[in-house]
Short mmCIF file of C-alpha atoms in Angstrom, two decimals:
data_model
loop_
_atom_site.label_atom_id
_atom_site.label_comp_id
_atom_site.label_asym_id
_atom_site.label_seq_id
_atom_site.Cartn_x
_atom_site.Cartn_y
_atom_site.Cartn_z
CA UNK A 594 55.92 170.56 129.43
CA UNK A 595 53.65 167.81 127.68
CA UNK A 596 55.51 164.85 127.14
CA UNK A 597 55.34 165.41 122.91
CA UNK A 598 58.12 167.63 124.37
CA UNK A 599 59.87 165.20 126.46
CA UNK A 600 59.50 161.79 125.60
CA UNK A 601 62.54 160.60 123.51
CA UNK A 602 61.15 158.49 120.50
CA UNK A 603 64.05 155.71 118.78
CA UNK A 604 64.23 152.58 117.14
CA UNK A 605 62.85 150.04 119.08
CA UNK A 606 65.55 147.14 120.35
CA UNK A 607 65.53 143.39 121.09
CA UNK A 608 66.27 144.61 124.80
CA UNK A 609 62.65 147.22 124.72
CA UNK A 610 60.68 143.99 124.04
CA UNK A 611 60.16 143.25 127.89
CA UNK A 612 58.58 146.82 129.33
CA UNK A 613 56.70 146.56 125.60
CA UNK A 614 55.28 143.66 126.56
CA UNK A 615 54.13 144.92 129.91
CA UNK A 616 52.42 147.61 128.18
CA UNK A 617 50.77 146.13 126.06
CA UNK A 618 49.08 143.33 127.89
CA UNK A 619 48.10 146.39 130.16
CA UNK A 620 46.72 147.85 126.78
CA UNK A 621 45.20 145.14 125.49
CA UNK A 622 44.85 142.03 128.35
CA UNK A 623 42.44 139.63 125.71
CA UNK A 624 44.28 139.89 122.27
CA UNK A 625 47.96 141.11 123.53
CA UNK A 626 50.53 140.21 121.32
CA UNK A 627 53.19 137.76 122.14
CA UNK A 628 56.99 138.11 123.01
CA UNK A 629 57.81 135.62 120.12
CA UNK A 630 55.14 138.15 117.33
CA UNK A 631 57.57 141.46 118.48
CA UNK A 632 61.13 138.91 118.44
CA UNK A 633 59.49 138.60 114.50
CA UNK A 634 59.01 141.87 113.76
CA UNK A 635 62.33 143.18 114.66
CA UNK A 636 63.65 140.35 113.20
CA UNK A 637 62.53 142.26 109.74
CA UNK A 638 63.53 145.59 111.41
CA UNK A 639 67.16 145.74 110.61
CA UNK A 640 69.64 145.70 107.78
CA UNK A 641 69.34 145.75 104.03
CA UNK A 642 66.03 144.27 102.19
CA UNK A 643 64.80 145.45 105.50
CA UNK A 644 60.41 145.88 105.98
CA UNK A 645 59.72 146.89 109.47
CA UNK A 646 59.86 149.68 111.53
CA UNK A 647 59.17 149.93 115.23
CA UNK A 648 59.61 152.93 117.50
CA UNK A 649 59.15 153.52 121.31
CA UNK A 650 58.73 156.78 123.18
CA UNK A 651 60.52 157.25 126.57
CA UNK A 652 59.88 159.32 129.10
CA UNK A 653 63.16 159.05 131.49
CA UNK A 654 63.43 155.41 132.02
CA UNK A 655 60.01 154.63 131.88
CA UNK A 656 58.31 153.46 128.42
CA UNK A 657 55.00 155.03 127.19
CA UNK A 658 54.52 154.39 124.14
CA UNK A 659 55.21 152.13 121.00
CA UNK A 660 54.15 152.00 117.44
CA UNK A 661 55.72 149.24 114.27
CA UNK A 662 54.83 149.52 110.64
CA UNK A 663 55.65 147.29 108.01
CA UNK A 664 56.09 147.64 103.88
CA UNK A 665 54.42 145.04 101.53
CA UNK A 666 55.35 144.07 98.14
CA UNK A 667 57.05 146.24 95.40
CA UNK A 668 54.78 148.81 93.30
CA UNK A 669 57.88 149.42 90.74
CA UNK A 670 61.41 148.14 89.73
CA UNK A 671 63.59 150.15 91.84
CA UNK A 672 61.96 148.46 95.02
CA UNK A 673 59.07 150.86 96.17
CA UNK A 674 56.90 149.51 98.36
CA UNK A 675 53.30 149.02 97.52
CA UNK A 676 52.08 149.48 100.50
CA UNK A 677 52.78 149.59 104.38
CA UNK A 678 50.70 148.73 107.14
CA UNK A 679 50.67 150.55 110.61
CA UNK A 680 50.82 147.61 112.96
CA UNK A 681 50.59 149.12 116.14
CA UNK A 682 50.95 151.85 118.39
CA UNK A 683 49.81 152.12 122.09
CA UNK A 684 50.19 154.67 124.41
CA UNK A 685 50.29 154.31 128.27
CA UNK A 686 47.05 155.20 130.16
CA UNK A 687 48.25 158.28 131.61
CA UNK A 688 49.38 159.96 128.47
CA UNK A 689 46.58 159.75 126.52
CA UNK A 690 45.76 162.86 124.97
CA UNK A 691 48.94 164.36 125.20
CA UNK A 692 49.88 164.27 121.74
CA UNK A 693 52.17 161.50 121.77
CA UNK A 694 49.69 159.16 119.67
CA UNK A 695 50.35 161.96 116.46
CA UNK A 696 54.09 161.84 116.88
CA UNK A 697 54.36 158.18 117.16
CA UNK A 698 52.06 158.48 114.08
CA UNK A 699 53.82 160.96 112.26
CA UNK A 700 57.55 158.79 112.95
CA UNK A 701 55.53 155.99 111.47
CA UNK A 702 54.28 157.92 108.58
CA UNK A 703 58.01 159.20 107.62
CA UNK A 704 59.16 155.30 107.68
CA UNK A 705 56.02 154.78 104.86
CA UNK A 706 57.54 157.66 103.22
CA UNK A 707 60.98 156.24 103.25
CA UNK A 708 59.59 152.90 102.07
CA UNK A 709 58.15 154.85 99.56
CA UNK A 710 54.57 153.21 99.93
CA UNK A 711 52.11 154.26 97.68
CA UNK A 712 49.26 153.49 100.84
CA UNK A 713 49.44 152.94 104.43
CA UNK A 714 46.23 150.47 105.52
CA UNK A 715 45.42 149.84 109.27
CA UNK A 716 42.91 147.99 111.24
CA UNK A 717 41.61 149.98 114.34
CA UNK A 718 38.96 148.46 116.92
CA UNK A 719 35.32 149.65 115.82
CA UNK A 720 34.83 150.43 119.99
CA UNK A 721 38.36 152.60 119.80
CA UNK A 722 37.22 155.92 118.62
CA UNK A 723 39.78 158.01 120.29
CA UNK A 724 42.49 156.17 117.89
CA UNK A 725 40.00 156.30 114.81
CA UNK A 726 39.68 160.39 115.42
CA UNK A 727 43.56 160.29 115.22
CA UNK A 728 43.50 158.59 111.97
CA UNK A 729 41.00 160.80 110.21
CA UNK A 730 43.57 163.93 111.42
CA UNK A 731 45.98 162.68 109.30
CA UNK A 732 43.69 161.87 106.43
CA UNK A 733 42.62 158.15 106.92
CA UNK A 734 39.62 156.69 105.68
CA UNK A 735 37.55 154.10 106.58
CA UNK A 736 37.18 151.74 103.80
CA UNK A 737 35.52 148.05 105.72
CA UNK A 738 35.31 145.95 108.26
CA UNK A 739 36.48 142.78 109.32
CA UNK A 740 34.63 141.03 111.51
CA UNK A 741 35.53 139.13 114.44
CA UNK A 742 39.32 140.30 113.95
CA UNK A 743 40.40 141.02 117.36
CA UNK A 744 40.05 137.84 119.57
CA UNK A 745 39.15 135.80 121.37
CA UNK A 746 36.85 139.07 122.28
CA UNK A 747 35.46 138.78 118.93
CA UNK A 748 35.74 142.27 118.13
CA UNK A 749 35.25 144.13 114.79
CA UNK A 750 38.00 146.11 113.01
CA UNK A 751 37.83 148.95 110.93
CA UNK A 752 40.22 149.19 108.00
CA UNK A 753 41.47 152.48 107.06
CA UNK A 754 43.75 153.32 104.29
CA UNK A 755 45.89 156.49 103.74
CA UNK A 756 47.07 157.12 99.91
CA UNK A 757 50.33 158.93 99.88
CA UNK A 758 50.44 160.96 97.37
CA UNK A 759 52.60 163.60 98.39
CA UNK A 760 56.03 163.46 101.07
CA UNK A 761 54.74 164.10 104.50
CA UNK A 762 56.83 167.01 106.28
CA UNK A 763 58.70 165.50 109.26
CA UNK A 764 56.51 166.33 112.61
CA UNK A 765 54.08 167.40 110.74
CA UNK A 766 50.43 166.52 110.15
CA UNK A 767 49.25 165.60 106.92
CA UNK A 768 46.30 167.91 105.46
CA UNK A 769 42.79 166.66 105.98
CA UNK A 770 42.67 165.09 102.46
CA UNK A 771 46.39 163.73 103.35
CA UNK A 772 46.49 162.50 106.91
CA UNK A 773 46.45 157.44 113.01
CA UNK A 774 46.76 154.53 117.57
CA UNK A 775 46.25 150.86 118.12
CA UNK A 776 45.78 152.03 121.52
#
């Protein structure tokens, strides 16, 4: 079984924030982010008027992967967002290329959906091509840079930006014209 079969994907909780952590200053030791930047998140993550979404994968008891969007300003009266950026999403070491990167993706892409974003932007790591091949699956495309963004490493990011015209199918790519990992 891979573990897109058997990791269990939910909301993410106040109380996943620790073995998050964990993972992703094994993910990302120089620009990590902090306990207090994923407190603020889900601190946007819940209730009405609500414009985050985070999700973690678990395999058992152990945690191997995360991802977080969030929805940006309002494209029409009834509250539409326009836009949503993918903030994250990491998967442990040993899972890499198991397909959990796309379903993380895809959960995050059905939150957009729900938001009802007219784009989804993201900034990827020029050096991270792995996650950059997952983004042009589901229909990304690169559109700039921005230099220097991840430090203190000094690293340039590549923005990418998905338009969503049409509902994506639940667990379900997105065509090639249509169709994203932070780690």
């Amino acid at each position: 079984m891979t573990v897109t079969e058997t990791a269990e994907l939910r909301e993410m909780r106040w109380w996943d924030i620790d073995p998050v952590l964990a993972l992703e200053k094994d993910l990302f030791p120089d620009d990590a982010w902090s306990r207090g930047m994923f407190w603020s998140e889900l601190a946007h993550a819940r209730g009405v008027g609500s414009t985050r979404r985070y999700v973690v994968a678990y395999e058992g008891e152990r945690l191997v992967g995360y991802g977080g969007l969030a929805a940006s300003g309002t494209a029409t009266e009834n509250g539409s967002a326009d836009g949503a950026d993918v903030q994250t999403i990491a998967v442990a070491r040993d899972h890499w290329g198991t397909g959990l990167g796309a379903r993380l993706l895809t959960e995050l892409l059905r939150h957009a959906t729900a938001f009802e974003a007219a784009e989804v932007m993201l900034e990827v790591r020029v050096d991270n091509t792995r996650a950059q091949k997952l983004y042009e699956r589901f229909g990304f495309e690169p559109i700039g840079f921005r230099r220097g963004y991840y430090q203190p490493g000094n690293v340039d990011a590549l923005v990418m930006r998905l338009i969503t015209t049409q509902e994506p199918t639940p667990g379900v790519p997105l065509t090639a014209t249509e169709e994203k990992d932070h780690g």
